[in-house]
Short mmCIF file of C-alpha atoms in Angstrom, two decimals:
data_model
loop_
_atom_site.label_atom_id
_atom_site.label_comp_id
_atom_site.label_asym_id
_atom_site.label_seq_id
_atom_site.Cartn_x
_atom_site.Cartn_y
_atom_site.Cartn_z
CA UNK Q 1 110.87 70.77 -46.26
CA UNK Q 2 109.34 69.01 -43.52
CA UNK Q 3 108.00 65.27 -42.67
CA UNK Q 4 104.87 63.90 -40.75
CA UNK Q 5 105.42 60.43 -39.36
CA UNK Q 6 101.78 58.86 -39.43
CA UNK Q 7 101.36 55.13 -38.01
CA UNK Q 8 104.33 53.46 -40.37
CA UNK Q 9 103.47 56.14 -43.32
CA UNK Q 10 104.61 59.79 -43.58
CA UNK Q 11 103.84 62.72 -45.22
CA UNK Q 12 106.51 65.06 -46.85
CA UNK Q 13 106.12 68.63 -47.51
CA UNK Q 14 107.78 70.79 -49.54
CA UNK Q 15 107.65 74.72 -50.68
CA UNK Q 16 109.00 77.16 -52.67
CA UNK Q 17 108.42 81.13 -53.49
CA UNK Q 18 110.06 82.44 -56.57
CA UNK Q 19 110.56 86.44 -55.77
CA UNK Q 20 110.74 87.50 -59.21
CA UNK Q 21 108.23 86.25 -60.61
CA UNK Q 22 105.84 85.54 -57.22
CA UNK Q 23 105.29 82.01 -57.58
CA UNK Q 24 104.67 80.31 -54.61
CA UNK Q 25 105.16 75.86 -55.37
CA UNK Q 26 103.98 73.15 -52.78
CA UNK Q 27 103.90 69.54 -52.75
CA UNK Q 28 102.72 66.79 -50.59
CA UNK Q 29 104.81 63.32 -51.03
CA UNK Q 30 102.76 59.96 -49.29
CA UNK Q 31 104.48 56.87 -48.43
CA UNK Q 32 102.62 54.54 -47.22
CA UNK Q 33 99.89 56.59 -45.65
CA UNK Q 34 97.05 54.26 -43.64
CA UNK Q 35 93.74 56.26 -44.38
CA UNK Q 36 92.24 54.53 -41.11
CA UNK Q 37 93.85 56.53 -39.42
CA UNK Q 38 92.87 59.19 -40.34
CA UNK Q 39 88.89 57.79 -39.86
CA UNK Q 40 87.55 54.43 -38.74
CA UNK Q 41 84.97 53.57 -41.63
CA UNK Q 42 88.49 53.64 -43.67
CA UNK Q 43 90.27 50.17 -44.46
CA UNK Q 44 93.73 50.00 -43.50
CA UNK Q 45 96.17 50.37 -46.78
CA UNK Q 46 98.67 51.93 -47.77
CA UNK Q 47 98.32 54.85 -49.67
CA UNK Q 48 101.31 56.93 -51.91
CA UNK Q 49 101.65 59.63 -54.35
CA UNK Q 50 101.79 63.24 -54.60
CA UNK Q 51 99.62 66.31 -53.76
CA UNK Q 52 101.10 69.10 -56.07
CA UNK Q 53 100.00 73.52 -56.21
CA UNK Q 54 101.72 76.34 -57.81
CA UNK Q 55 100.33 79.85 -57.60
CA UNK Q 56 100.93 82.31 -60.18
CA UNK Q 57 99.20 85.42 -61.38
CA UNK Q 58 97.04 83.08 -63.37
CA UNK Q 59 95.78 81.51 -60.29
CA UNK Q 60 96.54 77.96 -58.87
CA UNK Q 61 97.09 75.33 -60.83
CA UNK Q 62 96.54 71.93 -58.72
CA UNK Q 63 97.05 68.15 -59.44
CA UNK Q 64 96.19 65.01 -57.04
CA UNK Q 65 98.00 61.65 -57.80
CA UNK Q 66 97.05 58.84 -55.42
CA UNK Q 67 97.36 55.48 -55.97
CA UNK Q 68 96.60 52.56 -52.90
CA UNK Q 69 99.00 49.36 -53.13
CA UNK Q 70 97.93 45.99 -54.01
CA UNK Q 71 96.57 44.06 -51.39
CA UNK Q 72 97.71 40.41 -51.94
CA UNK Q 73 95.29 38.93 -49.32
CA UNK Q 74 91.01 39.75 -49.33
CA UNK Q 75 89.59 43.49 -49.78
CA UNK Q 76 90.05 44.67 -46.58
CA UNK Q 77 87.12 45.79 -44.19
CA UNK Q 78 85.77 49.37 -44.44
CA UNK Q 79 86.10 52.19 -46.92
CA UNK Q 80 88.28 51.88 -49.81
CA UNK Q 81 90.32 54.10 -52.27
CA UNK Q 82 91.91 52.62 -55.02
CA UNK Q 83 93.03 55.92 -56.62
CA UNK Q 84 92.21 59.44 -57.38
CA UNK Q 85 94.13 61.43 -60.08
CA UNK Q 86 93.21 64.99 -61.08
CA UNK Q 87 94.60 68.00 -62.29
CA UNK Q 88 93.19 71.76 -63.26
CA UNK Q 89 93.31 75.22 -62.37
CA UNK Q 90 91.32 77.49 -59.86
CA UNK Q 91 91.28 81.57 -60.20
CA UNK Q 92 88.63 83.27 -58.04
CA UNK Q 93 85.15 82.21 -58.63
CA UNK Q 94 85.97 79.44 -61.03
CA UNK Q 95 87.11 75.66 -60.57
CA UNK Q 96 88.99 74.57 -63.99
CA UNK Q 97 88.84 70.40 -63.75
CA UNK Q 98 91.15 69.18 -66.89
CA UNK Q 99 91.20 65.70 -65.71
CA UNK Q 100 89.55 63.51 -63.07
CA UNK Q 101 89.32 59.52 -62.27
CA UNK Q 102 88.79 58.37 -58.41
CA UNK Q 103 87.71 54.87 -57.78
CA UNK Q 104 86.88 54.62 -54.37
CA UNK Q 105 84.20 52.85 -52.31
CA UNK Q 106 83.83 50.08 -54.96
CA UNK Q 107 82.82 53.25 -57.83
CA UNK Q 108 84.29 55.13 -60.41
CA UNK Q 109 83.86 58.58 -60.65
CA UNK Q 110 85.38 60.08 -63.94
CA UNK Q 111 85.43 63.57 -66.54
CA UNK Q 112 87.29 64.56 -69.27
CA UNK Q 113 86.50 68.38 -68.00
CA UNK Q 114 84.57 70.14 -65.68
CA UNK Q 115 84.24 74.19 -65.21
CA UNK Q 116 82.32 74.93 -62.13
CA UNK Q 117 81.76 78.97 -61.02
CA UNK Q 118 80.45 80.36 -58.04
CA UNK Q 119 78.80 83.81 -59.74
CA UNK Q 120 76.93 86.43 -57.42
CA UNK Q 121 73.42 85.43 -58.75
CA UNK Q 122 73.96 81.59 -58.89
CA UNK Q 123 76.46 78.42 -59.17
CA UNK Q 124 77.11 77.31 -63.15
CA UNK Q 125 78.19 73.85 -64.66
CA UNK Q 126 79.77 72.98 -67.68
CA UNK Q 127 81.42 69.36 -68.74
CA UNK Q 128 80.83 65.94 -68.37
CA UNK Q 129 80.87 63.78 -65.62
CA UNK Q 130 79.96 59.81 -65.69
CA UNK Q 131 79.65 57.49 -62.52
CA UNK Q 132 80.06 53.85 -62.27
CA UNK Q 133 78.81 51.87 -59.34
CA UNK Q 134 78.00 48.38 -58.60
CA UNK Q 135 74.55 47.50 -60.98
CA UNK Q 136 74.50 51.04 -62.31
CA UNK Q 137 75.92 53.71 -63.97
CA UNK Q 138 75.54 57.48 -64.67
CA UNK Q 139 76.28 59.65 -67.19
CA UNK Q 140 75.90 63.46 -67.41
CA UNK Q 141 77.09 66.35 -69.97
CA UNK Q 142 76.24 69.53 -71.05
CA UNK Q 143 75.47 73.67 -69.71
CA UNK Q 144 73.88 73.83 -66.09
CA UNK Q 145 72.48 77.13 -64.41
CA UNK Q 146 69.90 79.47 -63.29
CA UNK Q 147 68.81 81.29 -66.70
CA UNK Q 148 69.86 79.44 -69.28
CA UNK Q 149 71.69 75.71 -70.35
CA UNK Q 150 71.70 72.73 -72.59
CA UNK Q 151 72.96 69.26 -72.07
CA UNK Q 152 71.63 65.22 -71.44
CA UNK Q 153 71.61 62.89 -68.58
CA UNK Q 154 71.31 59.23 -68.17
CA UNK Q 155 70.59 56.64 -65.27
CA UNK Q 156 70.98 53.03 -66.10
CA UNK Q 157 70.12 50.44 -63.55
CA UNK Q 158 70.89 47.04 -64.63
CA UNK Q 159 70.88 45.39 -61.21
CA UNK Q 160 69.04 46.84 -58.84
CA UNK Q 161 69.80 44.57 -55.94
CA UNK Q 162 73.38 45.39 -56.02
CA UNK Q 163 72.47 49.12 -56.47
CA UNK Q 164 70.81 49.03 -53.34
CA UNK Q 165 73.20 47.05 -51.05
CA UNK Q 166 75.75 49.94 -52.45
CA UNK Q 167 73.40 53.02 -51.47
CA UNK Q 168 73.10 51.18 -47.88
CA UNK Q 169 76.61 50.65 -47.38
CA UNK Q 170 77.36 54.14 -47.66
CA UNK Q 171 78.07 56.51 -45.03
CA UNK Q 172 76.16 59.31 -44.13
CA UNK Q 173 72.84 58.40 -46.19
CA UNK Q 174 69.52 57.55 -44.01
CA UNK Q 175 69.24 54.14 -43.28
CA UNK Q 176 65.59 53.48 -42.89
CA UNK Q 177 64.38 54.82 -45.96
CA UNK Q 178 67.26 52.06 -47.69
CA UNK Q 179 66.13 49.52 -45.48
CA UNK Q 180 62.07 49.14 -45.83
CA UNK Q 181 62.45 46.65 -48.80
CA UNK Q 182 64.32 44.54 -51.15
CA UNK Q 183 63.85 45.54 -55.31
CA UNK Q 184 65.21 43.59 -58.29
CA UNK Q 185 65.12 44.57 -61.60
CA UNK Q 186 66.40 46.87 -64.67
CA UNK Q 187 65.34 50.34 -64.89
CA UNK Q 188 66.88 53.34 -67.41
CA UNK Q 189 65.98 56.71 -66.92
CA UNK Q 190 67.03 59.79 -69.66
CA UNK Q 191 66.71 63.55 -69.21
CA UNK Q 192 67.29 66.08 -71.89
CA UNK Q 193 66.86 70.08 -70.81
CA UNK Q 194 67.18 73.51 -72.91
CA UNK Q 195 67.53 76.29 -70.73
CA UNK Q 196 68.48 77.05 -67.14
CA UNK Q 197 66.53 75.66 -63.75
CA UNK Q 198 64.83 78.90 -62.98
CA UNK Q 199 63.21 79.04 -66.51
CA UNK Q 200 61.93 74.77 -66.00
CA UNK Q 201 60.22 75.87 -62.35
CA UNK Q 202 58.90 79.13 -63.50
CA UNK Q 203 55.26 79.74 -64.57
CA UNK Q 204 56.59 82.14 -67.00
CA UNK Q 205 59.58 80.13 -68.46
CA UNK Q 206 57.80 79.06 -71.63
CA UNK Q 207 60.89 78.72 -73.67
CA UNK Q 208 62.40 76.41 -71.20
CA UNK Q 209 62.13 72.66 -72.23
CA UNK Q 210 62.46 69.55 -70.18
CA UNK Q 211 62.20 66.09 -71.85
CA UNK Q 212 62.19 63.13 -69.22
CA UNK Q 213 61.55 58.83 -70.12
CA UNK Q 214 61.72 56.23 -67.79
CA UNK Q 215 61.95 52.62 -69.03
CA UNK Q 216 61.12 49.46 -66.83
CA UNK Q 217 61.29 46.11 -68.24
CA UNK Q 218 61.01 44.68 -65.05
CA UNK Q 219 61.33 45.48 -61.76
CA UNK Q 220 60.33 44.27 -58.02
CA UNK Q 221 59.64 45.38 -55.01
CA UNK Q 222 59.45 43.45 -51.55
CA UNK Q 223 58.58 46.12 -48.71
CA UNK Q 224 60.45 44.28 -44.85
CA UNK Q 225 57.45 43.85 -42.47
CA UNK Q 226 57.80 41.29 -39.19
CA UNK Q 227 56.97 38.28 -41.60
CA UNK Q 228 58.61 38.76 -44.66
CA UNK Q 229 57.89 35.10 -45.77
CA UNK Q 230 54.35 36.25 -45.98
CA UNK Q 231 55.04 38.91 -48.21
CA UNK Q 232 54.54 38.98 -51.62
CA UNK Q 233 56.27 41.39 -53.95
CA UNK Q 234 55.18 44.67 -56.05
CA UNK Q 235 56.13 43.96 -59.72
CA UNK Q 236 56.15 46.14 -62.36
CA UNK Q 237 56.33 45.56 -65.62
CA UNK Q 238 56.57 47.02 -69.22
CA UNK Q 239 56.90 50.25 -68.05
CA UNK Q 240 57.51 53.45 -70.43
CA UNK Q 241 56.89 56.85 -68.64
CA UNK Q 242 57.50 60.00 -70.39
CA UNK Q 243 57.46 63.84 -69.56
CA UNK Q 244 58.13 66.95 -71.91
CA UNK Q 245 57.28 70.75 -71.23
CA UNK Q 246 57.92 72.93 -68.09
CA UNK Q 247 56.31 74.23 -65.12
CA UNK Q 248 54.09 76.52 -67.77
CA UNK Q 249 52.81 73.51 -69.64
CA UNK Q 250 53.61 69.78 -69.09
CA UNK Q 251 52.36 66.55 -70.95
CA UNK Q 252 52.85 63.03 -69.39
CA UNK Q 253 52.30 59.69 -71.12
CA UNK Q 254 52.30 56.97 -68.71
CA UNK Q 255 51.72 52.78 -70.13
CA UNK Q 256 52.59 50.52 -67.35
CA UNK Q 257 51.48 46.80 -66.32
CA UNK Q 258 51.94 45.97 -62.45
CA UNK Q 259 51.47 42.28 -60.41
CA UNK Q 260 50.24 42.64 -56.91
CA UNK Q 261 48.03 40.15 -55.04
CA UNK Q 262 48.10 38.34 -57.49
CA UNK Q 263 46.27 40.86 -59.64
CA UNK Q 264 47.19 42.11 -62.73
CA UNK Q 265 46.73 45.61 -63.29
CA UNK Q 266 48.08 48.72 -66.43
CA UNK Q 267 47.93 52.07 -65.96
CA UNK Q 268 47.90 54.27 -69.19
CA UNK Q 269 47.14 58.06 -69.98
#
């Protein structure tokens, strides 16, 4: 085996190969592993557990155990993992997820199984998946691909002001178009689909079925000018949106009441 001395943590490796049976066994043991140093957004904690892979003739079979120790003082500055546990297989062109819970960057991402495969013509999904953040939560399950799938998907805002700070505090994503306004509000949005994403955007794909609602009891928007005292709010109200067909044929219902200016308009078709 062998040992990487990081900062105050280290890393400790191990392997194995099995010549009668060619199984080749790995591990990764962490003690007390500081994450920023591996990055700067990253707070500094300590982070242990194990980082385990066998390979057989069935393929690999992986599992991830991390787990961050208690902090007794304030939640650290930066980027934050609590833990991330998983476990599943991978042969070939396919990605077996049995098991999978990470709560990181004040979120929760969890499924009780996930099969993703890379085929020739195109990428399929099949499982469940559900996403917690602050003021919102996601839930998805069902068949996903080019030609053909089944399945439901939900997006439920409850407070859209902590949504928002969350989406902005994340790495990577484009500030400015976070950063033109302020909202507040509720908002729920559910999907249903029957067949695969090439049969929705088709012209032809007739037996292809999307069924989309949104629902807004109330919701407001504040766009940033220079002088945002003298700014008053976009608020919506009562809103129920729906959409069912495909790119063939498509019907939307739209009833919605919105403030502006002190005007009261409603929109319905």
């Amino acid at each position: 085996h062998a040992r990487l001395q990081a900062g105050t943590g280290h890393i400790t490796l191990q392997g194995q190969y099995h010549p009668a049976s060619h199984q080749v066994h790995g591990s990764a043991r962490l003690q007390g592993l500081d994450p920023a140093l591996l990055h700067s957004r990253w707070a500094h904690q300590s982070i242990g557990g194990t980082l385990q892979a066998r390979q057989d003739d069935a393929g690999m079979h992986w599992q991830v155990e991390l787990q961050a120790a208690p902090h007794n003082k304030a939640a650290p500055a930066g980027l934050r993992l609590d833990h991330a546990r998983a476990q599943g297989h991978w042969q070939g062109r396919i990605l077996q997820v049995d098991r999978l819970d990470v709560q990181a960057l004040q979120a929760r991402l969890q499924s009780p199984g996930l099969e993703l495969r890379w085929d020739q013509a195109a990428p399929q999904a099949r499982g469940s998946l559900g996403l917690t953040l602050p003021g919102a939560s996601a839930q998805a399950s069902g068949h996903w691909s080019a030609l053909n799938g089944a399945g439901q998907a939900q997006v439920d805002v409850q407070q859209a002001a902590l949504a928002q700070a969350w989406l902005r505090a994340l790495p990577g994503l484009p500030a400015p178009a976070l950063a033109t306004g302020t909202t507040q509000g509720q908002a729920r949005l559910d999907l249903r689909w029957q067949g695969g994403w090439q049969a929705l955007t088709s012209a032809d794909g007739s037996a292809a079925q999307l069924e989309a609602s949104l629902s807004i009891p109330r919701l407001d928007w504040t766009s940033l000018p220079a002088a945002p005292q003298s700014q008053e709010p976009l608020q919506w109200r009562e809103v129920q949106a729906r959409l069912s067909g495909n790119a063939r044929l498509a019907r939307l219902e739209v009833d919605a009441q919105t403030l502006a200016q002190g005007h009261r308009l409603r929109l319905q078709t």
